[in-house]
CSV table of C-alpha atoms and ligand atoms in Angstrom, one decimal:
chain,number,residue,atom,x,y,z
A,251,UNK,CA,62.0,-1.1,-8.3
A,252,UNK,CA,64.7,-1.2,-11.0
A,253,UNK,CA,67.9,-1.0,-9.1
A,254,UNK,CA,69.7,-4.1,-7.8
A,255,UNK,CA,72.5,-2.2,-5.9
A,256,UNK,CA,70.4,0.9,-5.0
A,257,UNK,CA,72.0,4.1,-6.2
A,258,UNK,CA,75.2,2.2,-6.9
A,259,UNK,CA,73.5,0.7,-9.9
A,260,UNK,CA,73.8,3.9,-12.0
A,261,UNK,CA,77.3,4.5,-10.6
A,262,UNK,CA,78.4,1.0,-11.7
A,263,UNK,CA,76.9,1.4,-15.2
A,264,UNK,CA,78.4,4.8,-15.7
A,265,UNK,CA,81.8,3.7,-14.4
A,266,UNK,CA,82.0,0.7,-16.7
A,267,UNK,CA,80.8,2.8,-19.6
A,268,UNK,CA,83.2,5.7,-18.9
A,269,UNK,CA,86.1,3.3,-18.1
A,270,UNK,CA,85.8,1.2,-21.2
A,271,UNK,CA,85.1,4.2,-23.4
A,272,UNK,CA,88.2,6.0,-22.3
A,273,UNK,CA,90.3,2.8,-22.5
A,274,UNK,CA,89.2,2.1,-26.0
A,275,UNK,CA,89.7,5.8,-27.0
A,276,UNK,CA,93.3,5.6,-25.7
A,277,UNK,CA,94.0,2.4,-27.6
A,278,UNK,CA,92.5,3.9,-30.7
A,279,UNK,CA,94.9,6.8,-30.3
A,280,UNK,CA,97.9,4.6,-29.8
A,281,UNK,CA,97.0,1.7,-32.2
A,282,UNK,CA,94.5,2.9,-34.8
A,283,UNK,CA,93.4,0.4,-37.4
A,284,UNK,CA,92.0,2.8,-40.0
A,285,UNK,CA,92.4,6.4,-40.8
A,286,UNK,CA,89.1,8.2,-40.0
A,287,UNK,CA,87.3,10.1,-42.7
A,288,UNK,CA,85.4,12.7,-40.6
A,289,UNK,CA,87.0,14.8,-37.8
A,290,UNK,CA,86.4,13.3,-34.4
A,291,UNK,CA,85.0,16.4,-32.7
A,292,UNK,CA,81.7,16.8,-34.6
A,293,UNK,CA,81.2,13.0,-35.1
A,294,UNK,CA,81.7,12.2,-31.4
A,295,UNK,CA,79.5,15.1,-30.4
A,296,UNK,CA,76.7,13.7,-32.7
A,297,UNK,CA,77.2,10.1,-31.7
A,298,UNK,CA,77.3,10.8,-28.0
A,299,UNK,CA,74.4,13.3,-28.4
A,300,UNK,CA,72.3,10.6,-29.9
A,301,UNK,CA,73.1,8.3,-27.0
A,302,UNK,CA,72.3,11.0,-24.4
A,303,UNK,CA,69.0,11.7,-26.2
A,304,UNK,CA,68.1,7.9,-26.0
A,305,UNK,CA,68.9,7.9,-22.3
A,306,UNK,CA,66.7,10.9,-21.7
A,307,UNK,CA,63.8,9.4,-23.8
A,308,UNK,CA,63.9,6.2,-21.6
A,309,UNK,CA,63.9,8.3,-18.4
A,310,UNK,CA,61.0,10.3,-19.7
A,311,UNK,CA,59.1,7.2,-20.6
A,312,UNK,CA,59.7,5.9,-17.1
A,313,UNK,CA,58.5,9.3,-15.6
A,314,UNK,CA,55.4,9.2,-17.8
A,315,UNK,CA,54.4,5.9,-16.2
A,316,UNK,CA,55.7,3.7,-19.0
A,317,UNK,CA,58.7,2.2,-17.2
A,318,UNK,CA,60.7,0.3,-19.8
A,319,UNK,CA,63.5,-1.3,-17.8
A,320,UNK,CA,64.5,-4.9,-18.3
A,321,UNK,CA,65.9,-5.1,-14.7
A,322,UNK,CA,62.5,-4.0,-13.3
A,323,UNK,CA,60.8,-6.7,-15.4
A,324,UNK,CA,63.2,-9.3,-13.8
A,325,UNK,CA,62.3,-8.1,-10.3
A,326,UNK,CA,58.6,-8.4,-11.2
A,327,UNK,CA,59.1,-11.9,-12.6
A,328,UNK,CA,61.0,-12.9,-9.4
A,329,UNK,CA,58.4,-11.5,-7.0
A,330,UNK,CA,55.5,-13.1,-8.9
A,331,UNK,CA,57.2,-16.4,-9.6
A,332,UNK,CA,57.0,-15.9,-13.4
A,333,UNK,CA,59.3,-17.4,-15.9
A,334,UNK,CA,61.2,-20.7,-16.5
A,335,UNK,CA,64.3,-20.0,-14.4
A,336,UNK,CA,62.2,-19.1,-11.4
A,337,UNK,CA,60.7,-22.6,-11.5
A,338,UNK,CA,63.7,-24.8,-12.0
A,339,UNK,CA,66.1,-26.1,-9.3
A,340,UNK,CA,69.5,-25.2,-10.6
A,341,UNK,CA,72.5,-23.5,-9.0
A,342,UNK,CA,72.2,-19.7,-9.1
A,343,UNK,CA,75.4,-19.3,-11.1
A,344,UNK,CA,74.1,-21.7,-13.8
A,345,UNK,CA,70.8,-19.7,-14.0
A,346,UNK,CA,72.9,-16.5,-14.6
A,347,UNK,CA,74.9,-18.2,-17.3
A,348,UNK,CA,71.8,-19.5,-19.1
A,349,UNK,CA,70.1,-16.1,-18.8
A,350,UNK,CA,73.2,-14.4,-20.2
A,351,UNK,CA,73.3,-16.8,-23.2
A,352,UNK,CA,69.6,-16.5,-24.0
A,353,UNK,CA,69.6,-12.7,-23.8
A,354,UNK,CA,72.6,-12.6,-26.1
A,355,UNK,CA,70.8,-14.8,-28.6
A,356,UNK,CA,67.7,-12.6,-28.3
A,357,UNK,CA,69.8,-9.5,-29.0
A,358,UNK,CA,71.4,-11.3,-32.0
A,359,UNK,CA,67.9,-12.1,-33.3
A,360,UNK,CA,66.8,-8.5,-32.8
A,361,UNK,CA,69.8,-7.3,-34.8
A,362,UNK,CA,69.0,-9.7,-37.6
A,363,UNK,CA,65.4,-8.5,-37.6
A,364,UNK,CA,66.6,-4.9,-37.7
A,365,UNK,CA,68.3,-5.7,-41.1
A,366,UNK,CA,65.4,-7.8,-42.6
A,367,UNK,CA,62.3,-5.8,-41.6
A,368,UNK,CA,62.1,-2.5,-43.5
A,369,UNK,CA,60.6,-0.4,-40.7
A,370,UNK,CA,63.2,-1.6,-38.2
A,371,UNK,CA,66.0,-1.1,-40.8
A,372,UNK,CA,64.9,2.6,-41.0
A,373,UNK,CA,65.8,3.0,-37.4
A,374,UNK,CA,68.9,0.8,-37.4
A,375,UNK,CA,70.4,2.5,-40.4
A,376,UNK,CA,71.1,5.5,-38.1
A,377,UNK,CA,73.8,3.3,-36.6
A,378,UNK,CA,75.1,2.1,-40.0
A,379,UNK,CA,75.2,5.6,-41.6
A,380,UNK,CA,78.3,6.4,-39.6
A,381,UNK,CA,81.1,6.5,-42.3
A,382,UNK,CA,83.7,5.7,-39.7
A,383,UNK,CA,83.6,3.0,-37.1
A,384,UNK,CA,85.1,3.6,-33.7
A,385,UNK,CA,84.2,3.5,-30.0
A,386,UNK,CA,81.6,6.3,-30.5
A,387,UNK,CA,79.7,4.3,-33.1
A,388,UNK,CA,78.8,1.8,-30.3
A,389,UNK,CA,76.5,4.4,-28.7
A,390,UNK,CA,75.0,5.7,-32.0
A,391,UNK,CA,71.5,4.1,-31.9
A,392,UNK,CA,68.3,6.0,-32.5
A,393,UNK,CA,66.3,6.6,-29.3
A,394,UNK,CA,63.2,4.7,-30.8
A,395,UNK,CA,65.5,1.7,-31.5
A,396,UNK,CA,66.8,1.8,-27.9
A,397,UNK,CA,63.3,1.9,-26.6
A,398,UNK,CA,62.2,-1.0,-28.8
A,399,UNK,CA,65.2,-3.0,-27.8
A,400,UNK,CA,64.3,-2.5,-24.1
A,401,UNK,CA,60.8,-3.7,-24.7
A,402,UNK,CA,62.2,-6.7,-26.6
A,403,UNK,CA,64.4,-7.5,-23.6
A,404,UNK,CA,61.4,-7.3,-21.3
A,405,UNK,CA,59.5,-9.7,-23.6
A,406,UNK,CA,62.3,-12.2,-23.3
A,407,UNK,CA,63.1,-11.6,-19.5
A,408,UNK,CA,59.5,-12.4,-18.3
A,409,UNK,CA,59.0,-15.9,-19.7
A,410,UNK,CA,62.7,-16.7,-19.2
A,411,UNK,CA,62.6,-15.7,-15.5
A,412,UNK,CA,66.0,-14.1,-15.7
A,413,UNK,CA,67.2,-12.7,-12.4
A,414,UNK,CA,67.8,-9.0,-11.9
A,415,UNK,CA,71.5,-9.7,-11.4
A,416,UNK,CA,71.7,-11.6,-14.7
A,417,UNK,CA,69.9,-8.8,-16.6
A,418,UNK,CA,72.1,-6.1,-15.0
A,419,UNK,CA,75.2,-8.1,-15.8
A,420,UNK,CA,74.0,-8.6,-19.4
A,421,UNK,CA,73.4,-4.9,-20.0
A,422,UNK,CA,76.8,-3.9,-18.6
A,423,UNK,CA,78.6,-6.6,-20.6
A,424,UNK,CA,76.7,-5.8,-23.8
A,425,UNK,CA,77.6,-2.1,-23.4
A,426,UNK,CA,81.3,-2.9,-22.7
A,427,UNK,CA,81.6,-5.5,-25.6
A,428,UNK,CA,79.9,-3.1,-28.0
A,429,UNK,CA,82.4,-0.4,-27.3
A,430,UNK,CA,85.2,-3.0,-27.7
A,431,UNK,CA,84.0,-4.5,-31.0
A,432,UNK,CA,83.3,-1.0,-32.6
A,433,UNK,CA,86.7,0.3,-31.5
A,434,UNK,CA,89.1,1.3,-34.3
A,435,UNK,CA,92.0,-0.7,-32.9
A,436,UNK,CA,94.6,-2.8,-34.5
A,437,UNK,CA,94.7,-6.1,-32.6
A,438,UNK,CA,97.5,-8.5,-33.6
A,439,UNK,CA,96.2,-11.2,-36.0
A,440,UNK,CA,96.9,-14.0,-33.6
A,441,UNK,CA,95.0,-12.3,-30.8
A,442,UNK,CA,92.0,-11.6,-33.1
A,443,UNK,CA,91.9,-15.2,-34.2
A,444,UNK,CA,92.0,-16.6,-30.6
A,445,UNK,CA,89.4,-14.0,-29.3
A,446,UNK,CA,86.9,-14.4,-32.1
A,447,UNK,CA,86.6,-18.1,-31.3
A,448,UNK,CA,84.6,-16.9,-28.3
A,449,UNK,CA,83.6,-13.2,-28.6
A,450,UNK,CA,83.1,-10.6,-31.4
A,451,UNK,CA,86.3,-8.7,-32.1
A,452,UNK,CA,86.7,-5.3,-33.8
A,453,UNK,CA,87.8,-7.0,-37.1
A,454,UNK,CA,84.8,-9.3,-37.0
A,455,UNK,CA,82.3,-6.5,-36.4
A,456,UNK,CA,83.9,-4.1,-38.8
A,457,UNK,CA,82.7,-6.4,-41.6
A,458,UNK,CA,79.2,-5.7,-40.5
A,459,UNK,CA,79.6,-1.9,-41.1
A,460,UNK,CA,80.6,-2.4,-44.8
A,461,UNK,CA,78.6,-0.6,-47.4
A,462,UNK,CA,78.2,-3.9,-49.2
A,463,UNK,CA,74.9,-5.4,-48.2
A,464,UNK,CA,76.1,-9.0,-48.3
A,465,UNK,CA,78.7,-7.9,-45.7
A,466,UNK,CA,76.5,-5.7,-43.5
A,467,UNK,CA,73.9,-8.5,-43.5
A,468,UNK,CA,76.3,-10.7,-41.6
A,469,UNK,CA,78.1,-10.8,-38.3
A,470,UNK,CA,75.1,-9.7,-36.2
A,471,UNK,CA,76.6,-10.7,-32.9
A,472,UNK,CA,77.7,-8.2,-30.2
A,473,UNK,CA,79.0,-10.5,-27.5
A,474,UNK,CA,79.4,-14.2,-28.4
A,475,UNK,CA,80.7,-15.0,-31.9
A,476,UNK,CA,78.9,-18.3,-31.7
A,477,UNK,CA,75.5,-17.3,-33.0
A,478,UNK,CA,76.7,-16.1,-36.4
A,479,UNK,CA,78.6,-19.4,-36.9
A,480,UNK,CA,75.6,-21.5,-35.8
A,481,UNK,CA,73.1,-19.6,-38.0
A,482,UNK,CA,75.6,-19.3,-41.0
A,483,UNK,CA,75.7,-15.5,-41.0
A,484,UNK,CA,79.4,-15.4,-40.4
A,485,UNK,CA,81.8,-13.5,-42.7
A,486,UNK,CA,85.4,-13.8,-41.7
A,487,UNK,CA,86.9,-10.8,-43.5
A,488,UNK,CA,85.7,-7.9,-45.7
A,489,UNK,CA,86.2,-8.3,-49.5
A,490,UNK,CA,88.1,-5.0,-49.8
A,491,UNK,CA,90.3,-5.7,-46.7
A,492,UNK,CA,90.0,-3.8,-43.4
A,493,UNK,CA,91.9,-0.8,-44.7
A,494,UNK,CA,90.3,-0.6,-48.2
A,495,UNK,CA,86.7,-1.4,-47.3
A,496,UNK,CA,84.1,1.4,-47.4
A,497,UNK,CA,82.2,2.0,-44.2
A,498,UNK,CA,78.6,3.3,-43.9
A,499,UNK,CA,75.7,3.3,-46.3
A,500,UNK,CA,76.0,3.9,-50.0
A,501,UNK,CA,73.3,6.6,-50.3
A,502,UNK,CA,74.9,8.7,-47.4
A,503,UNK,CA,78.6,9.0,-48.3
A,504,UNK,CA,78.6,12.6,-47.3
A,505,UNK,CA,79.2,14.6,-44.2
A,506,UNK,CA,75.4,14.4,-43.4
A,507,UNK,CA,75.8,11.4,-40.9
A,508,UNK,CA,78.0,13.6,-38.7
A,509,UNK,CA,75.1,16.0,-38.1
A,510,UNK,CA,72.9,15.4,-35.0
A,511,UNK,CA,69.6,16.6,-36.4
A,512,UNK,CA,70.0,14.8,-39.7
A,513,UNK,CA,70.9,11.5,-37.9
A,514,UNK,CA,67.8,11.7,-35.6
A,515,UNK,CA,65.6,12.4,-38.7
A,516,UNK,CA,67.1,9.7,-40.9
A,517,UNK,CA,64.4,7.1,-40.1
A,518,UNK,CA,61.8,9.4,-41.6
A,519,UNK,CA,63.9,10.0,-44.8
A,520,UNK,CA,63.1,7.9,-47.8
A,521,UNK,CA,66.1,5.7,-48.4
A,522,UNK,CA,68.5,7.3,-50.8
A,523,UNK,CA,67.3,10.8,-50.3
A,524,UNK,CA,70.0,13.2,-49.3
A,525,UNK,CA,68.0,15.8,-47.3
A,526,UNK,CA,65.5,15.6,-44.4
A,527,UNK,CA,63.3,18.0,-46.4
A,528,UNK,CA,62.7,15.1,-48.9
A,529,UNK,CA,61.1,13.0,-46.2
A,530,UNK,CA,57.6,11.7,-46.6
A,531,UNK,CA,56.7,10.4,-43.1
A,532,UNK,CA,53.4,8.9,-44.3
A,533,UNK,CA,55.1,6.7,-46.8
A,534,UNK,CA,58.1,5.6,-44.9
A,535,UNK,CA,57.5,2.1,-43.6
A,536,UNK,CA,58.0,-0.3,-46.6
A,537,UNK,CA,60.5,1.5,-48.8
A,538,UNK,CA,62.9,-1.1,-50.4
A,539,UNK,CA,66.6,-0.5,-50.5
A,540,UNK,CA,68.0,0.7,-53.8
A,541,UNK,CA,68.9,-1.9,-56.3
A,542,UNK,CA,72.6,-1.2,-56.0
A,543,UNK,CA,72.4,-2.4,-52.3
A,544,UNK,CA,70.6,-5.6,-53.1
A,545,UNK,CA,72.4,-8.8,-52.2
A,546,UNK,CA,74.6,-10.1,-54.9
B,3,ZN,ZN1,73.5,-3.8,-37.9
């Protein structure tokens, strides 16, 4: 069982996704922050195509008897009395709040690991290779990274004993917040300052998409801005300013990241190589980043 509202589960997920995506796209059209480098058509097709591929991969895994769904894990924990929150006497609403905060911290930690562990970085750089950042970047994650993320959530959900409702809410909120903080929208300065006391704003997350490693190795949060402040990985503003900063990854400042096939093959390309043909899958796992991307 992996639905908490029956068939409505998928309807709610898709409605929130579609609603927030269209809303952000409209605000981007009316109040854009930066001028985009690539044309939207091809980029959006690629970014959305990667997202659809990831969804299909997860469905296929489920169909092939490897169900990787965090909500299903929460049901399992509830039915078998597994996990901390299934053993403590607290009001249900408080358990949901605790589960949301712990899952958010877990995703923050996973994001940090994706930047520090070379083999995870290979997958995660598909997201960072986008030379523009807008609402479509929010869904540009390699299918293997999405599958690993789901497994990581399950690893956290079981000992935590998070309820199916909490996990469902977390996934919907994470999806909505990611589209908001990747959006290319110009929020008034005062609004950004107030909002980022609590949540990750587009200006805060844009720093994370800088080509400069010291900037893209900061601001790992997707929902709460709290974790980067606590763990001292917070960068307030980009060195080059929001309009002058370069987005993406230094080795891939070409039109390649707008290509669907190239993007899916990127984890298997030695870092710095321009073409998939140069890939050497057997030697891919520990390649260091080029010196010019080293922290300064
Ligand atoms: Zn990242």
